[in-house]
Amino acid sequence: MRAALRQALVIAVVALVPALLAGLLHPKLPAWNPAALKADEVLAAEVALWAKAPLWVDARTRGEFEKEHIPEAVLLNEDEWDELLPGVLTEWDPGQRIVVYCDSDACDSSHAVATRLREAGLSPVSVLHGGWKAWKEAQR
Amino acid sequence: MKIVCLLLRWLVAGLFIYAGVVKAFDPGTFAVDVYHYRILPAMAAVALALYLPYLEIFAALGSLTRRFRQGGLLILLSLMLVFMLALGIAWARGLDIACGCFGTRDATANYPWWMTRDALLLAALLWLKRMP
């Protein structure tokens, strides 16, 4: 048994080497690595575990929203802010979590919309890490 | 008996190597699968998703060598017990998750089949561990 434990230890240590290399170099590293998250961001996988569904706010353009969006999401972008905000307020139950998303990590409109929602007194407001693309990925 | 033992050894090692390679190719998907078990925090799920595939591969390779056979089998046995425990917890919680076992995804959780498969693998590993 002692010899088996010693062999197992050697194997476990050797396996660390490619694991560490993968952590540094792998092209398919988890996009939702918590270390990469900004303070107000949440992961699609995390949201899926919430007991109560959040109010999804789509910060993309109307065209993108109409093409496809997260079920039950409401549209709210900066271009149509004044026209769309009343609709968001109607859909939102006070206390319900709001999660804003745009297309991917490359866009910043979700953060801008989240900031304006907080300024309007809504809380708690989070941003979906990786946006629409990450949500689609999490559904596969 | 010797031939059966040899065949089973290669079959079991092949399964673990296959499972490890598939997961090593896509640690992102595997990390999500691990996270969905709701046992580990996100950071630990990511670390495990990066490490576990290589542990499976190296332990399986070790089980095929004379020098590391017992150590490799010991790791594979321990992993099977952990996998079954994790599946059991998820099943008891009624989670509809992907197993994450071989990289492929069932449409819905299939706990009876996953547990049966793992139990068979566990039995095979126990038998191999007792063989000289």
CSV table of N, CA, C and O in Angstrom, one decimal, chain A residues 24-107:
chain,number,residue,atom,x,y,z
A,24,LEU,N,-1.7,28.2,-18.6
A,24,LEU,CA,-1.1,29.3,-19.1
A,24,LEU,C,-1.3,29.5,-20.6
A,24,LEU,O,-1.5,30.6,-21.1
A,25,LEU,N,-1.4,28.4,-21.3
A,25,LEU,CA,-1.3,28.4,-22.8
A,25,LEU,C,-2.6,27.9,-23.5
A,25,LEU,O,-2.7,28.1,-24.8
A,26,HIS,N,-3.5,27.2,-22.9
A,26,HIS,CA,-4.5,26.5,-23.6
A,26,HIS,C,-5.4,27.5,-24.3
A,26,HIS,O,-5.9,28.5,-23.8
A,27,PRO,N,-5.7,27.3,-25.6
A,27,PRO,CA,-6.6,28.2,-26.4
A,27,PRO,C,-8.0,28.2,-25.9
A,27,PRO,O,-8.8,29.1,-26.2
A,28,LYS,N,-8.5,27.1,-25.2
A,28,LYS,CA,-9.9,27.1,-24.8
A,28,LYS,C,-10.0,27.2,-23.3
A,28,LYS,O,-10.7,26.5,-22.6
A,29,LEU,N,-9.2,28.1,-22.7
A,29,LEU,CA,-9.3,28.3,-21.3
A,29,LEU,C,-10.8,28.8,-21.0
A,29,LEU,O,-11.4,29.5,-21.8
A,30,PRO,N,-11.2,28.5,-19.8
A,30,PRO,CA,-12.6,28.9,-19.4
A,30,PRO,C,-12.7,30.4,-19.6
A,30,PRO,O,-11.9,31.2,-18.9
A,31,ALA,N,-13.7,30.9,-20.4
A,31,ALA,CA,-13.8,32.3,-20.6
A,31,ALA,C,-14.4,33.0,-19.3
A,31,ALA,O,-14.3,34.2,-19.2
A,32,TRP,N,-14.9,32.2,-18.4
A,32,TRP,CA,-15.5,32.7,-17.2
A,32,TRP,C,-14.6,32.6,-16.0
A,32,TRP,O,-15.1,32.5,-14.9
A,33,ASN,N,-13.3,32.5,-16.3
A,33,ASN,CA,-12.4,32.5,-15.2
A,33,ASN,C,-12.6,33.6,-14.2
A,33,ASN,O,-12.6,34.8,-14.6
A,34,PRO,N,-12.9,33.3,-12.9
A,34,PRO,CA,-13.3,34.3,-12.0
A,34,PRO,C,-12.2,35.4,-11.9
A,34,PRO,O,-12.6,36.5,-11.5
A,35,ALA,N,-11.0,35.0,-12.1
A,35,ALA,CA,-9.9,36.0,-12.0
A,35,ALA,C,-10.1,37.1,-13.0
A,35,ALA,O,-9.6,38.2,-12.8
A,36,ALA,N,-10.8,36.8,-14.1
A,36,ALA,CA,-11.0,37.8,-15.2
A,36,ALA,C,-12.2,38.6,-15.0
A,36,ALA,O,-12.5,39.5,-15.8
A,37,LEU,N,-13.0,38.3,-14.0
A,37,LEU,CA,-14.3,39.0,-13.8
A,37,LEU,C,-14.1,40.4,-13.2
A,37,LEU,O,-13.3,40.6,-12.3
A,38,LYS,N,-14.9,41.4,-13.7
A,38,LYS,CA,-14.9,42.7,-13.1
A,38,LYS,C,-15.8,42.6,-11.9
A,38,LYS,O,-16.6,41.6,-11.8
A,39,ALA,N,-15.7,43.5,-11.0
A,39,ALA,CA,-16.4,43.4,-9.7
A,39,ALA,C,-17.9,43.3,-9.9
A,39,ALA,O,-18.6,42.6,-9.1
A,40,ASP,N,-18.5,43.9,-10.9
A,40,ASP,CA,-20.0,43.9,-11.1
A,40,ASP,C,-20.4,42.8,-12.1
A,40,ASP,O,-21.6,42.8,-12.5
A,41,GLU,N,-19.5,42.0,-12.5
A,41,GLU,CA,-19.9,41.0,-13.5
A,41,GLU,C,-20.3,39.6,-12.9
A,41,GLU,O,-19.8,39.2,-11.8
A,42,VAL,N,-21.2,38.9,-13.6
A,42,VAL,CA,-21.6,37.6,-13.2
A,42,VAL,C,-21.4,36.7,-14.3
A,42,VAL,O,-21.4,37.1,-15.5
A,43,LEU,N,-21.4,35.4,-14.0
A,43,LEU,CA,-21.2,34.4,-15.1
A,43,LEU,C,-22.5,33.8,-15.5
A,43,LEU,O,-23.4,33.7,-14.7
A,44,ALA,N,-22.6,33.4,-16.8
A,44,ALA,CA,-23.9,32.8,-17.2
A,44,ALA,C,-24.2,31.6,-16.4
A,44,ALA,O,-25.4,31.3,-16.0
A,45,ALA,N,-23.2,30.8,-16.1
A,45,ALA,CA,-23.4,29.5,-15.3
A,45,ALA,C,-23.9,29.8,-13.9
A,45,ALA,O,-24.7,29.1,-13.4
A,46,GLU,N,-23.5,31.0,-13.4
A,46,GLU,CA,-23.8,31.4,-12.1
A,46,GLU,C,-25.3,31.8,-12.0
A,46,GLU,O,-26.1,31.4,-11.2
A,47,VAL,N,-25.7,32.6,-13.0
A,47,VAL,CA,-27.0,33.1,-13.1
A,47,VAL,C,-28.0,32.0,-13.2
A,47,VAL,O,-29.1,32.0,-12.6
A,48,ALA,N,-27.6,31.0,-14.0
A,48,ALA,CA,-28.5,29.8,-14.1
A,48,ALA,C,-28.9,29.1,-12.8
A,48,ALA,O,-29.8,28.4,-12.7
A,49,LEU,N,-28.0,29.3,-11.8
A,49,LEU,CA,-28.2,28.7,-10.5
A,49,LEU,C,-29.1,29.5,-9.5
A,49,LEU,O,-29.4,29.1,-8.5
A,50,TRP,N,-29.4,30.8,-9.9
A,50,TRP,CA,-30.1,31.6,-9.0
A,50,TRP,C,-31.5,31.1,-8.8
A,50,TRP,O,-32.2,30.6,-9.8
A,51,ALA,N,-32.0,31.2,-7.6
A,51,ALA,CA,-33.4,30.7,-7.3
A,51,ALA,C,-34.4,31.5,-8.1
A,51,ALA,O,-35.4,30.9,-8.6
A,52,LYS,N,-34.2,32.8,-8.2
A,52,LYS,CA,-35.2,33.6,-8.9
A,52,LYS,C,-34.6,34.2,-10.1
A,52,LYS,O,-33.5,34.7,-10.1
A,53,ALA,N,-35.3,34.0,-11.2
A,53,ALA,CA,-34.7,34.6,-12.5
A,53,ALA,C,-34.5,36.1,-12.4
A,53,ALA,O,-35.4,36.8,-11.9
A,54,PRO,N,-33.4,36.6,-13.0
A,54,PRO,CA,-33.2,38.0,-13.0
A,54,PRO,C,-34.0,38.7,-14.1
A,54,PRO,O,-34.6,38.0,-15.0
A,55,LEU,N,-34.1,40.0,-14.1
A,55,LEU,CA,-34.6,40.7,-15.3
A,55,LEU,C,-33.4,40.9,-16.2
A,55,LEU,O,-32.4,41.6,-15.9
A,56,TRP,N,-33.5,40.3,-17.4
A,56,TRP,CA,-32.4,40.4,-18.4
A,56,TRP,C,-32.6,41.7,-19.1
A,56,TRP,O,-33.7,42.0,-19.6
A,57,VAL,N,-31.6,42.5,-19.2
A,57,VAL,CA,-31.6,43.7,-20.0
A,57,VAL,C,-30.7,43.7,-21.2
A,57,VAL,O,-29.5,43.5,-20.9
A,58,ASP,N,-31.2,43.8,-22.3
A,58,ASP,CA,-30.4,43.6,-23.6
A,58,ASP,C,-29.9,45.0,-24.0
A,58,ASP,O,-30.7,45.9,-24.4
A,59,ALA,N,-28.6,45.3,-23.9
A,59,ALA,CA,-28.1,46.6,-24.2
A,59,ALA,C,-27.6,46.7,-25.6
A,59,ALA,O,-26.9,47.7,-26.0
A,60,ARG,N,-27.9,45.7,-26.5
A,60,ARG,CA,-27.5,45.8,-27.9
A,60,ARG,C,-28.4,46.7,-28.7
A,60,ARG,O,-29.3,47.3,-28.1
A,61,THR,N,-28.2,46.7,-30.0
A,61,THR,CA,-29.1,47.5,-30.8
A,61,THR,C,-30.4,46.8,-31.0
A,61,THR,O,-30.6,45.6,-30.7
A,62,ARG,N,-31.4,47.6,-31.4
A,62,ARG,CA,-32.7,47.0,-31.6
A,62,ARG,C,-32.7,45.9,-32.7
A,62,ARG,O,-33.3,44.9,-32.5
A,63,GLY,N,-31.9,46.1,-33.7
A,63,GLY,CA,-31.8,45.1,-34.8
A,63,GLY,C,-31.3,43.8,-34.2
A,63,GLY,O,-31.8,42.7,-34.5
A,64,GLU,N,-30.2,43.8,-33.4
A,64,GLU,CA,-29.7,42.6,-32.8
A,64,GLU,C,-30.7,42.0,-31.9
A,64,GLU,O,-30.8,40.7,-31.8
A,65,PHE,N,-31.4,42.8,-31.1
A,65,PHE,CA,-32.3,42.3,-30.1
A,65,PHE,C,-33.5,41.6,-30.8
A,65,PHE,O,-33.9,40.5,-30.4
A,66,GLU,N,-34.0,42.2,-31.9
A,66,GLU,CA,-35.1,41.6,-32.6
A,66,GLU,C,-34.7,40.3,-33.3
A,66,GLU,O,-35.5,39.4,-33.5
A,67,LYS,N,-33.4,40.2,-33.7
A,67,LYS,CA,-33.0,39.0,-34.4
A,67,LYS,C,-33.0,37.8,-33.4
A,67,LYS,O,-33.5,36.7,-33.7
A,68,GLU,N,-32.5,38.0,-32.2
A,68,GLU,CA,-32.4,37.0,-31.2
A,68,GLU,C,-32.0,37.6,-29.8
A,68,GLU,O,-31.2,38.5,-29.8
A,69,HIS,N,-32.6,37.1,-28.8
A,69,HIS,CA,-32.2,37.6,-27.4
A,69,HIS,C,-32.5,36.6,-26.4
A,69,HIS,O,-33.2,35.6,-26.7
A,70,ILE,N,-32.1,36.8,-25.2
A,70,ILE,CA,-32.4,35.9,-24.1
A,70,ILE,C,-33.9,35.9,-23.8
A,70,ILE,O,-34.4,37.0,-23.8
A,71,PRO,N,-34.5,34.8,-23.6
A,71,PRO,CA,-36.0,34.8,-23.4
A,71,PRO,C,-36.3,35.7,-22.2
A,71,PRO,O,-35.6,35.7,-21.2
A,72,GLU,N,-37.4,36.5,-22.4
A,72,GLU,CA,-37.9,37.4,-21.4
A,72,GLU,C,-37.1,38.7,-21.2
A,72,GLU,O,-37.4,39.5,-20.4
A,73,ALA,N,-36.0,38.8,-22.0
A,73,ALA,CA,-35.2,40.0,-21.9
A,73,ALA,C,-35.9,41.2,-22.4
A,73,ALA,O,-36.8,41.1,-23.3
A,74,VAL,N,-35.5,42.4,-21.9
A,74,VAL,CA,-36.1,43.6,-22.4
A,74,VAL,C,-35.0,44.5,-23.0
A,74,VAL,O,-33.8,44.4,-22.5
A,75,LEU,N,-35.4,45.2,-24.0
A,75,LEU,CA,-34.4,46.0,-24.7
A,75,LEU,C,-34.2,47.3,-24.0
A,75,LEU,O,-35.1,48.0,-23.6
A,76,LEU,N,-32.9,47.7,-23.8
A,76,LEU,CA,-32.6,49.0,-23.2
A,76,LEU,C,-31.2,49.4,-23.7
A,76,LEU,O,-30.2,48.9,-23.1
A,77,ASN,N,-31.1,50.3,-24.7
A,77,ASN,CA,-29.8,50.7,-25.1
A,77,ASN,C,-29.7,52.3,-24.9
A,77,ASN,O,-30.7,52.9,-24.7
A,78,GLU,N,-28.5,52.8,-25.0
A,78,GLU,CA,-28.3,54.2,-24.7
A,78,GLU,C,-29.0,55.1,-25.8
A,78,GLU,O,-29.4,56.2,-25.5
A,79,ASP,N,-29.0,54.6,-27.1
A,79,ASP,CA,-29.6,55.4,-28.1
A,79,ASP,C,-31.1,55.6,-27.9
A,79,ASP,O,-31.6,56.7,-28.3
A,80,GLU,N,-31.8,54.7,-27.3
A,80,GLU,CA,-33.3,54.8,-27.2
A,80,GLU,C,-33.6,54.9,-25.7
A,80,GLU,O,-34.7,54.4,-25.3
A,81,TRP,N,-32.7,55.4,-24.9
A,81,TRP,CA,-32.9,55.3,-23.4
A,81,TRP,C,-34.2,55.8,-22.9
A,81,TRP,O,-34.9,55.1,-22.2
A,82,ASP,N,-34.6,57.0,-23.3
A,82,ASP,CA,-35.8,57.7,-22.8
A,82,ASP,C,-37.0,56.9,-23.2
A,82,ASP,O,-38.0,56.8,-22.4
A,83,GLU,N,-37.1,56.4,-24.4
A,83,GLU,CA,-38.3,55.7,-24.8
A,83,GLU,C,-38.4,54.3,-24.2
A,83,GLU,O,-39.5,53.8,-23.9
A,84,LEU,N,-37.2,53.6,-23.9
A,84,LEU,CA,-37.2,52.3,-23.5
A,84,LEU,C,-37.3,52.1,-22.0
A,84,LEU,O,-37.7,51.1,-21.4
A,85,LEU,N,-36.7,53.1,-21.2
A,85,LEU,CA,-36.6,52.9,-19.8
A,85,LEU,C,-38.0,52.7,-19.1
A,85,LEU,O,-38.1,51.8,-18.2
A,86,PRO,N,-39.1,53.3,-19.5
A,86,PRO,CA,-40.4,53.1,-18.8
A,86,PRO,C,-40.8,51.6,-18.9
A,86,PRO,O,-41.3,51.0,-18.0
A,87,GLY,N,-40.5,51.0,-20.1
A,87,GLY,CA,-40.8,49.6,-20.3
A,87,GLY,C,-40.0,48.7,-19.3
A,87,GLY,O,-40.5,47.7,-18.8
A,88,VAL,N,-38.8,49.0,-19.1
A,88,VAL,CA,-37.9,48.3,-18.2
A,88,VAL,C,-38.5,48.4,-16.7
A,88,VAL,O,-38.6,47.4,-16.0
A,89,LEU,N,-38.9,49.6,-16.4
A,89,LEU,CA,-39.4,49.8,-15.0
A,89,LEU,C,-40.7,49.0,-14.8
A,89,LEU,O,-40.9,48.6,-13.7
A,90,THR,N,-41.5,48.9,-15.8
A,90,THR,CA,-42.7,48.1,-15.7
A,90,THR,C,-42.4,46.6,-15.5
A,90,THR,O,-43.1,46.0,-14.7
A,91,GLU,N,-41.4,46.2,-16.2
A,91,GLU,CA,-41.1,44.7,-16.1
A,91,GLU,C,-40.4,44.4,-14.8
A,91,GLU,O,-40.4,43.2,-14.4
A,92,TRP,N,-39.7,45.3,-14.2
A,92,TRP,CA,-38.9,45.0,-13.0
A,92,TRP,C,-39.7,45.0,-11.7
A,92,TRP,O,-40.4,46.0,-11.4
A,93,ASP,N,-39.5,43.9,-10.9
A,93,ASP,CA,-40.0,43.9,-9.6
A,93,ASP,C,-39.0,44.5,-8.6
A,93,ASP,O,-37.8,44.0,-8.7
A,94,PRO,N,-39.3,45.4,-7.8
A,94,PRO,CA,-38.2,46.0,-6.9
A,94,PRO,C,-37.6,44.9,-6.1
A,94,PRO,O,-38.2,44.0,-5.6
A,95,GLY,N,-36.2,44.9,-6.1
A,95,GLY,CA,-35.5,43.8,-5.4
A,95,GLY,C,-35.0,42.8,-6.3
A,95,GLY,O,-34.1,42.0,-6.0
A,96,GLN,N,-35.7,42.6,-7.5
A,96,GLN,CA,-35.3,41.6,-8.5
A,96,GLN,C,-33.9,42.0,-9.0
A,96,GLN,O,-33.6,43.1,-9.3
A,97,ARG,N,-33.1,41.0,-9.2
A,97,ARG,CA,-31.7,41.3,-9.8
A,97,ARG,C,-31.9,41.6,-11.2
A,97,ARG,O,-32.7,41.0,-12.0
A,98,ILE,N,-31.1,42.5,-11.7
A,98,ILE,CA,-31.0,42.9,-13.1
A,98,ILE,C,-29.7,42.5,-13.7
A,98,ILE,O,-28.6,42.8,-13.0
A,99,VAL,N,-29.7,41.8,-14.8
A,99,VAL,CA,-28.4,41.5,-15.4
A,99,VAL,C,-28.4,42.1,-16.8
A,99,VAL,O,-29.3,41.7,-17.6
A,100,VAL,N,-27.5,42.9,-17.1
A,100,VAL,CA,-27.4,43.6,-18.4
A,100,VAL,C,-26.3,42.8,-19.3
A,100,VAL,O,-25.3,42.4,-18.8
A,101,TYR,N,-26.6,42.7,-20.5
A,101,TYR,CA,-25.7,42.1,-21.4
A,101,TYR,C,-25.6,42.8,-22.7
A,101,TYR,O,-26.5,43.5,-23.2
A,102,CYS,N,-24.4,42.8,-23.4
A,102,CYS,CA,-24.3,43.2,-24.7
A,102,CYS,C,-23.7,42.0,-25.5
A,102,CYS,O,-24.0,40.9,-25.1
A,103,ASP,N,-23.0,42.3,-26.6
A,103,ASP,CA,-22.7,41.1,-27.5
A,103,ASP,C,-21.6,40.2,-26.9
A,103,ASP,O,-21.8,39.0,-27.0
A,104,SER,N,-20.6,40.7,-26.4
A,104,SER,CA,-19.4,39.9,-25.9
A,104,SER,C,-18.6,40.7,-25.0
A,104,SER,O,-19.0,41.8,-24.6
A,105,ASP,N,-17.4,40.2,-24.7
A,105,ASP,CA,-16.5,41.0,-23.9
A,105,ASP,C,-16.0,42.2,-24.6
A,105,ASP,O,-15.5,43.2,-24.0
A,106,ALA,N,-16.1,42.2,-26.0
A,106,ALA,CA,-15.5,43.3,-26.7
A,106,ALA,C,-16.3,44.6,-26.6
A,106,ALA,O,-15.9,45.7,-26.9
A,107,CYS,N,-17.6,44.5,-26.3
A,107,CYS,CA,-18.5,45.7,-26.2
A,107,CYS,C,-18.5,46.2,-24.8
A,107,CYS,O,-18.2,45.5,-23.8
